[in-house]
Amino acid sequence: MVNISDKLKEIKVFPTFPSIVQNVIEALEDPKSSARDLAKRMDASITSEVLKIANSAYYGTRSFRKIDSIEHAIAVIGFQSLLSIVLQMPFLKMVAKGGMEFNEKEYLRHTILTATISKTLSKHLKLGDPSTLCISGIMHDVGKIVIYSLFRKEWKDILKLKAEQGLPSYVAERNVLGINHGTLGGNILDQWNIPESIVTSVMYHHEPELAKNHFESVKCVYLANSLAKALEELITDEKDRPIKDKMREKIFESVDVETAKSIVCTDVEDELFITLLEAKSLIRSLYR
């Protein structure tokens, strides 16, 4: 068994990271807030990273002019992607050092979709606080980046175990490492003094029955993660065919019957449909 505690010491976090999370929460809670308002709350180190990413080929900018203002960078990246990048900055920097084996676009696609679904479910099913749950959705899989970046041999063993035995990621991770990405990510965020409801939601997003508090928040991220996985294929389809008629089927396939009924029998279904349309446009921009 590898010494996980020693390896985690290799993670370098921005000193201002906990305050940045709080700034994001405040920005999300203010209905008048915009991406530019969020930019004003970012320190110099975060701003420079956002500019670097906006100028990269990752965002497919075809302009020959260099993006040298945070306002222009926000216009290129978009608000939801900006949130994801700002909140996952310490982890995304780890991926950059790890090589090309980690599918960063796929990872961001899933986290952005989980975040938007978490916020929608929270609002309409009265599960926890929408702002913190949006952040929980963005950060729920950060443990995967940690495993990929710091435990490369074990990462390959986990993939092999998943392929050979058909195990879910979190089960294969526990078999190989003795800990899964949810628990790992939650523990790291806890060490960085991130709000407890976010820590708990990240930690138990695969096993909500193990949570001892913040039950509604944990359940919300668990449901959002399940729905995001089921609905991703609808928004990555290259054809612009109707997706609403297929969405209900996916909902019933991914969550328990009672929850599915509570979603499709209220205005949550319409909100999820709007979320998917917005996410489809956003996520396609990642593939330009």
GROMACS .gro file of C-alpha atoms in nm:
model
  288
    1MET     CA    1   0.000   0.000   0.000
    2VAL     CA    2   0.141   0.335  -0.101
    3ASN     CA    3   0.184   0.605   0.161
    4ILE     CA    4  -0.098   0.836   0.059
    5SER     CA    5  -0.031   1.105   0.321
    6ASP     CA    6   0.326   1.156   0.203
    7LYS     CA    7   0.221   1.179  -0.161
    8LEU     CA    8  -0.049   1.437  -0.087
    9LYS     CA    9   0.214   1.671   0.052
   10GLU     CA   10   0.329   1.719  -0.307
   11ILE     CA   11   0.012   1.916  -0.384
   12LYS     CA   12   0.083   2.288  -0.389
   13VAL     CA   13  -0.227   2.502  -0.335
   14PHE     CA   14  -0.262   2.875  -0.385
   15PRO     CA   15  -0.250   3.035  -0.038
   16THR     CA   16  -0.567   3.229  -0.118
   17PHE     CA   17  -0.764   2.926  -0.240
   18PRO     CA   18  -1.010   2.901   0.055
   19SER     CA   19  -1.096   3.271   0.024
   20ILE     CA   20  -1.143   3.229  -0.353
   21VAL     CA   21  -1.402   2.957  -0.286
   22GLN     CA   22  -1.583   3.195  -0.050
   23ASN     CA   23  -1.569   3.470  -0.314
   24VAL     CA   24  -1.723   3.235  -0.569
   25ILE     CA   25  -2.003   3.145  -0.326
   26GLU     CA   26  -2.077   3.515  -0.271
   27ALA     CA   27  -2.073   3.583  -0.646
   28LEU     CA   28  -2.316   3.297  -0.710
   29GLU     CA   29  -2.551   3.414  -0.435
   30ASP     CA   30  -2.572   3.764  -0.580
   31PRO     CA   31  -2.830   3.764  -0.863
   32LYS     CA   32  -2.671   4.079  -1.006
   33SER     CA   33  -2.325   3.923  -1.014
   34SER     CA   34  -2.148   3.855  -1.344
   35ALA     CA   35  -1.830   3.690  -1.462
   36ARG     CA   36  -1.659   4.029  -1.445
   37ASP     CA   37  -1.761   4.064  -1.080
   38LEU     CA   38  -1.602   3.729  -1.013
   39ALA     CA   39  -1.287   3.838  -1.197
   40LYS     CA   40  -1.253   4.134  -0.961
   41ARG     CA   41  -1.231   3.888  -0.671
   42MET     CA   42  -0.945   3.687  -0.821
   43ASP     CA   43  -0.588   3.744  -0.710
   44ALA     CA   44  -0.294   3.795  -0.948
   45SER     CA   45  -0.191   3.428  -0.955
   46ILE     CA   46  -0.538   3.309  -1.056
   47THR     CA   47  -0.578   3.590  -1.310
   48SER     CA   48  -0.251   3.500  -1.481
   49GLU     CA   49  -0.354   3.135  -1.507
   50VAL     CA   50  -0.692   3.226  -1.655
   51LEU     CA   51  -0.521   3.445  -1.915
   52LYS     CA   52  -0.279   3.166  -1.998
   53ILE     CA   53  -0.565   2.919  -2.052
   54ALA     CA   54  -0.766   3.167  -2.261
   55ASN     CA   55  -0.463   3.211  -2.489
   56SER     CA   56  -0.406   2.838  -2.526
   57ALA     CA   57  -0.518   2.626  -2.819
   58TYR     CA   58  -0.744   2.446  -2.572
   59TYR     CA   59  -1.014   2.708  -2.623
   60GLY     CA   60  -0.967   2.709  -2.996
   61THR     CA   61  -0.938   3.083  -3.036
   62ARG     CA   62  -0.880   3.167  -3.402
   63SER     CA   63  -0.777   3.522  -3.331
   64PHE     CA   64  -0.418   3.622  -3.397
   65ARG     CA   65  -0.443   3.890  -3.131
   66LYS     CA   66  -0.321   3.799  -2.787
   67ILE     CA   67  -0.580   3.799  -2.510
   68ASP     CA   68  -0.430   4.034  -2.253
   69SER     CA   69  -0.730   4.141  -2.042
   70ILE     CA   70  -0.933   3.937  -1.797
   71GLU     CA   71  -1.254   4.073  -1.956
   72HIS     CA   72  -1.152   3.934  -2.298
   73ALA     CA   73  -1.050   3.605  -2.136
   74ILE     CA   74  -1.392   3.573  -1.973
   75ALA     CA   75  -1.560   3.635  -2.308
   76VAL     CA   76  -1.355   3.349  -2.458
   77ILE     CA   77  -1.395   3.106  -2.170
   78GLY     CA   78  -1.751   3.178  -2.051
   79PHE     CA   79  -1.887   3.202  -1.696
   80GLN     CA   80  -1.943   2.833  -1.618
   81SER     CA   81  -1.606   2.733  -1.759
   82LEU     CA   82  -1.444   3.018  -1.568
   83LEU     CA   83  -1.597   2.889  -1.245
   84SER     CA   84  -1.469   2.540  -1.314
   85ILE     CA   85  -1.119   2.660  -1.400
   86VAL     CA   86  -1.088   2.894  -1.101
   87LEU     CA   87  -1.209   2.634  -0.853
   88GLN     CA   88  -0.999   2.353  -0.997
   89MET     CA   89  -0.687   2.555  -1.068
   90PRO     CA   90  -0.457   2.369  -0.823
   91PHE     CA   91  -0.569   2.039  -0.971
   92LEU     CA   92  -0.559   2.143  -1.337
   93LYS     CA   93  -0.198   2.253  -1.288
   94MET     CA   94  -0.125   1.898  -1.169
   95VAL     CA   95  -0.273   1.752  -1.488
   96ALA     CA   96  -0.049   1.977  -1.698
   97LYS     CA   97   0.251   1.813  -1.536
   98GLY     CA   98   0.116   1.464  -1.579
   99GLY     CA   99   0.114   1.429  -1.955
  100MET     CA  100  -0.157   1.373  -2.215
  101GLU     CA  101  -0.317   1.055  -2.079
  102PHE     CA  102  -0.582   1.238  -1.875
  103ASN     CA  103  -0.880   1.352  -2.082
  104GLU     CA  104  -0.916   1.703  -1.944
  105LYS     CA  105  -1.197   1.803  -2.181
  106GLU     CA  106  -1.404   1.500  -2.084
  107TYR     CA  107  -1.337   1.572  -1.718
  108LEU     CA  108  -1.444   1.937  -1.747
  109ARG     CA  109  -1.750   1.840  -1.950
  110HIS     CA  110  -1.871   1.610  -1.675
  111THR     CA  111  -1.796   1.849  -1.389
  112ILE     CA  112  -1.964   2.146  -1.560
  113LEU     CA  113  -2.274   1.938  -1.633
  114THR     CA  114  -2.282   1.797  -1.279
  115ALA     CA  115  -2.253   2.149  -1.137
  116THR     CA  116  -2.540   2.289  -1.343
  117ILE     CA  117  -2.763   1.990  -1.266
  118SER     CA  118  -2.676   2.013  -0.894
  119LYS     CA  119  -2.786   2.376  -0.891
  120THR     CA  120  -3.110   2.295  -1.075
  121LEU     CA  121  -3.201   2.003  -0.847
  122SER     CA  122  -3.117   2.205  -0.538
  123LYS     CA  123  -3.349   2.488  -0.639
  124HIS     CA  124  -3.647   2.277  -0.740
  125LEU     CA  125  -3.624   1.979  -0.505
  126LYS     CA  126  -3.522   2.191  -0.204
  127LEU     CA  127  -3.195   2.004  -0.152
  128GLY     CA  128  -2.927   2.212   0.020
  129ASP     CA  129  -2.798   2.550  -0.096
  130PRO     CA  130  -2.780   2.604  -0.476
  131SER     CA  131  -2.459   2.811  -0.465
  132THR     CA  132  -2.253   2.570  -0.259
  133LEU     CA  133  -2.395   2.275  -0.450
  134CYS     CA  134  -2.285   2.429  -0.779
  135ILE     CA  135  -1.932   2.439  -0.634
  136SER     CA  136  -1.965   2.083  -0.499
  137GLY     CA  137  -2.064   1.968  -0.847
  138ILE     CA  138  -1.762   2.138  -1.002
  139MET     CA  139  -1.523   1.985  -0.749
  140HIS     CA  140  -1.678   1.643  -0.687
  141ASP     CA  141  -1.420   1.452  -0.897
  142VAL     CA  142  -1.099   1.639  -0.804
  143GLY     CA  143  -0.978   1.320  -0.635
  144LYS     CA  144  -0.948   1.161  -0.980
  145ILE     CA  145  -0.693   1.421  -1.085
  146VAL     CA  146  -0.499   1.357  -0.765
  147ILE     CA  147  -0.491   0.983  -0.829
  148TYR     CA  148  -0.385   1.033  -1.191
  149SER     CA  149  -0.115   1.286  -1.105
  150LEU     CA  150   0.038   1.132  -0.793
  151PHE     CA  151  -0.033   0.760  -0.827
  152ARG     CA  152   0.040   0.682  -1.191
  153LYS     CA  153   0.111   0.311  -1.146
  154GLU     CA  154  -0.201   0.268  -0.934
  155TRP     CA  155  -0.402   0.467  -1.192
  156LYS     CA  156  -0.311   0.209  -1.456
  157ASP     CA  157  -0.394  -0.076  -1.216
  158ILE     CA  158  -0.734   0.084  -1.150
  159LEU     CA  159  -0.810   0.112  -1.523
  160LYS     CA  160  -0.708  -0.250  -1.571
  161LEU     CA  161  -0.930  -0.365  -1.285
  162LYS     CA  162  -1.226  -0.169  -1.422
  163ALA     CA  163  -1.178  -0.323  -1.767
  164GLU     CA  164  -1.131  -0.680  -1.645
  165GLN     CA  165  -1.401  -0.692  -1.377
  166GLY     CA  166  -1.639  -0.417  -1.487
  167LEU     CA  167  -1.609  -0.235  -1.154
  168PRO     CA  168  -1.716   0.126  -1.098
  169SER     CA  169  -1.422   0.365  -1.061
  170TYR     CA  170  -1.472   0.426  -0.690
  171VAL     CA  171  -1.478   0.052  -0.614
  172ALA     CA  172  -1.167  -0.022  -0.823
  173GLU     CA  173  -0.988   0.271  -0.659
  174ARG     CA  174  -1.064   0.139  -0.313
  175ASN     CA  175  -0.941  -0.208  -0.410
  176VAL     CA  176  -0.610  -0.068  -0.536
  177LEU     CA  177  -0.546   0.234  -0.312
  178GLY     CA  178  -0.763   0.162  -0.011
  179ILE     CA  179  -0.946   0.492  -0.074
  180ASN     CA  180  -1.167   0.625  -0.354
  181HIS     CA  181  -1.155   0.959  -0.535
  182GLY     CA  182  -1.449   1.101  -0.340
  183THR     CA  183  -1.294   1.036   0.000
  184LEU     CA  184  -0.954   1.151  -0.122
  185GLY     CA  185  -1.088   1.475  -0.270
  186GLY     CA  186  -1.302   1.547   0.034
  187ASN     CA  187  -1.010   1.502   0.271
  188ILE     CA  188  -0.791   1.739   0.070
  189LEU     CA  189  -1.062   2.007   0.061
  190ASP     CA  190  -1.113   1.964   0.434
  191GLN     CA  191  -0.743   2.027   0.494
  192TRP     CA  192  -0.777   2.349   0.293
  193ASN     CA  193  -1.066   2.469   0.514
  194ILE     CA  194  -1.329   2.454   0.240
  195PRO     CA  195  -1.688   2.474   0.381
  196GLU     CA  196  -1.800   2.148   0.539
  197SER     CA  197  -2.110   2.101   0.322
  198ILE     CA  198  -1.888   2.104   0.009
  199VAL     CA  199  -1.635   1.868   0.169
  200THR     CA  200  -1.904   1.621   0.270
  201SER     CA  201  -2.081   1.633  -0.067
  202VAL     CA  202  -1.754   1.561  -0.249
  203MET     CA  203  -1.655   1.288  -0.006
  204TYR     CA  204  -1.976   1.086  -0.028
  205HIS     CA  205  -2.107   1.159  -0.378
  206HIS     CA  206  -2.089   0.786  -0.463
  207GLU     CA  207  -2.203   0.657  -0.123
  208PRO     CA  208  -2.457   0.904   0.022
  209GLU     CA  209  -2.570   0.649   0.280
  210LEU     CA  210  -2.236   0.686   0.460
  211ALA     CA  211  -2.272   1.061   0.521
  212LYS     CA  212  -2.331   1.164   0.883
  213ASN     CA  213  -2.444   1.519   0.806
  214HIS     CA  214  -2.544   1.748   0.518
  215PHE     CA  215  -2.763   1.466   0.387
  216GLU     CA  216  -2.960   1.680   0.141
  217SER     CA  217  -2.645   1.827  -0.015
  218VAL     CA  218  -2.483   1.486  -0.047
  219LYS     CA  219  -2.797   1.341  -0.206
  220CYS     CA  220  -2.813   1.631  -0.452
  221VAL     CA  221  -2.457   1.581  -0.580
  222TYR     CA  222  -2.509   1.203  -0.590
  223LEU     CA  223  -2.820   1.249  -0.807
  224ALA     CA  224  -2.656   1.516  -1.024
  225ASN     CA  225  -2.352   1.297  -1.084
  226SER     CA  226  -2.576   1.005  -1.185
  227LEU     CA  227  -2.789   1.223  -1.413
  228ALA     CA  228  -2.484   1.388  -1.571
  229LYS     CA  229  -2.338   1.051  -1.667
  230ALA     CA  230  -2.670   0.942  -1.817
  231LEU     CA  231  -2.735   1.266  -2.006
  232GLU     CA  232  -2.384   1.336  -2.137
  233GLU     CA  233  -2.435   1.135  -2.454
  234LEU     CA  234  -2.735   1.354  -2.541
  235ILE     CA  235  -2.525   1.671  -2.538
  236THR     CA  236  -2.219   1.528  -2.712
  237ASP     CA  237  -2.420   1.397  -3.006
  238GLU     CA  238  -2.298   1.577  -3.319
  239LYS     CA  239  -2.650   1.593  -3.460
  240ASP     CA  240  -2.893   1.859  -3.339
  241ARG     CA  241  -3.178   1.613  -3.305
  242PRO     CA  242  -3.441   1.664  -3.032
  243ILE     CA  243  -3.322   1.546  -2.691
  244LYS     CA  244  -3.619   1.617  -2.468
  245ASP     CA  245  -3.804   1.300  -2.567
  246LYS     CA  246  -3.498   1.092  -2.472
  247MET     CA  247  -3.422   1.281  -2.153
  248ARG     CA  248  -3.706   1.131  -1.949
  249GLU     CA  249  -3.595   0.779  -2.037
  250LYS     CA  250  -3.242   0.859  -1.924
  251ILE     CA  251  -3.370   1.006  -1.598
  252PHE     CA  252  -3.557   0.687  -1.509
  253GLU     CA  253  -3.252   0.478  -1.600
  254SER     CA  254  -3.011   0.674  -1.380
  255VAL     CA  255  -3.193   0.740  -1.051
  256ASP     CA  256  -3.448   0.563  -0.831
  257VAL     CA  257  -3.811   0.561  -0.944
  258GLU     CA  258  -3.942   0.796  -0.675
  259THR     CA  259  -3.678   1.058  -0.746
  260ALA     CA  260  -3.734   1.024  -1.121
  261LYS     CA  261  -4.107   1.080  -1.068
  262SER     CA  262  -4.041   1.387  -0.855
  263ILE     CA  263  -3.827   1.527  -1.137
  264VAL     CA  264  -4.055   1.460  -1.434
  265CYS     CA  265  -4.377   1.552  -1.251
  266THR     CA  266  -4.257   1.904  -1.170
  267ASP     CA  267  -4.094   2.190  -1.356
  268VAL     CA  268  -3.753   2.034  -1.282
  269GLU     CA  269  -3.771   1.845  -1.610
  270ASP     CA  270  -3.812   2.168  -1.808
  271GLU     CA  271  -3.523   2.325  -1.617
  272LEU     CA  272  -3.304   2.021  -1.685
  273PHE     CA  273  -3.388   2.046  -2.053
  274ILE     CA  274  -3.280   2.411  -2.059
  275THR     CA  275  -2.965   2.313  -1.866
  276LEU     CA  276  -2.883   2.050  -2.127
  277LEU     CA  277  -2.927   2.294  -2.414
  278GLU     CA  278  -2.700   2.548  -2.246
  279ALA     CA  279  -2.446   2.280  -2.157
  280LYS     CA  280  -2.451   2.144  -2.512
  281SER     CA  281  -2.348   2.481  -2.650
  282LEU     CA  282  -2.088   2.534  -2.379
  283ILE     CA  283  -1.936   2.188  -2.405
  284ARG     CA  284  -1.918   2.202  -2.783
  285SER     CA  285  -1.701   2.512  -2.743
  286LEU     CA  286  -1.447   2.291  -2.567
  287TYR     CA  287  -1.406   2.093  -2.889
  288ARG     CA  288  -1.354   2.382  -3.132
   0.00000   0.00000   0.00000
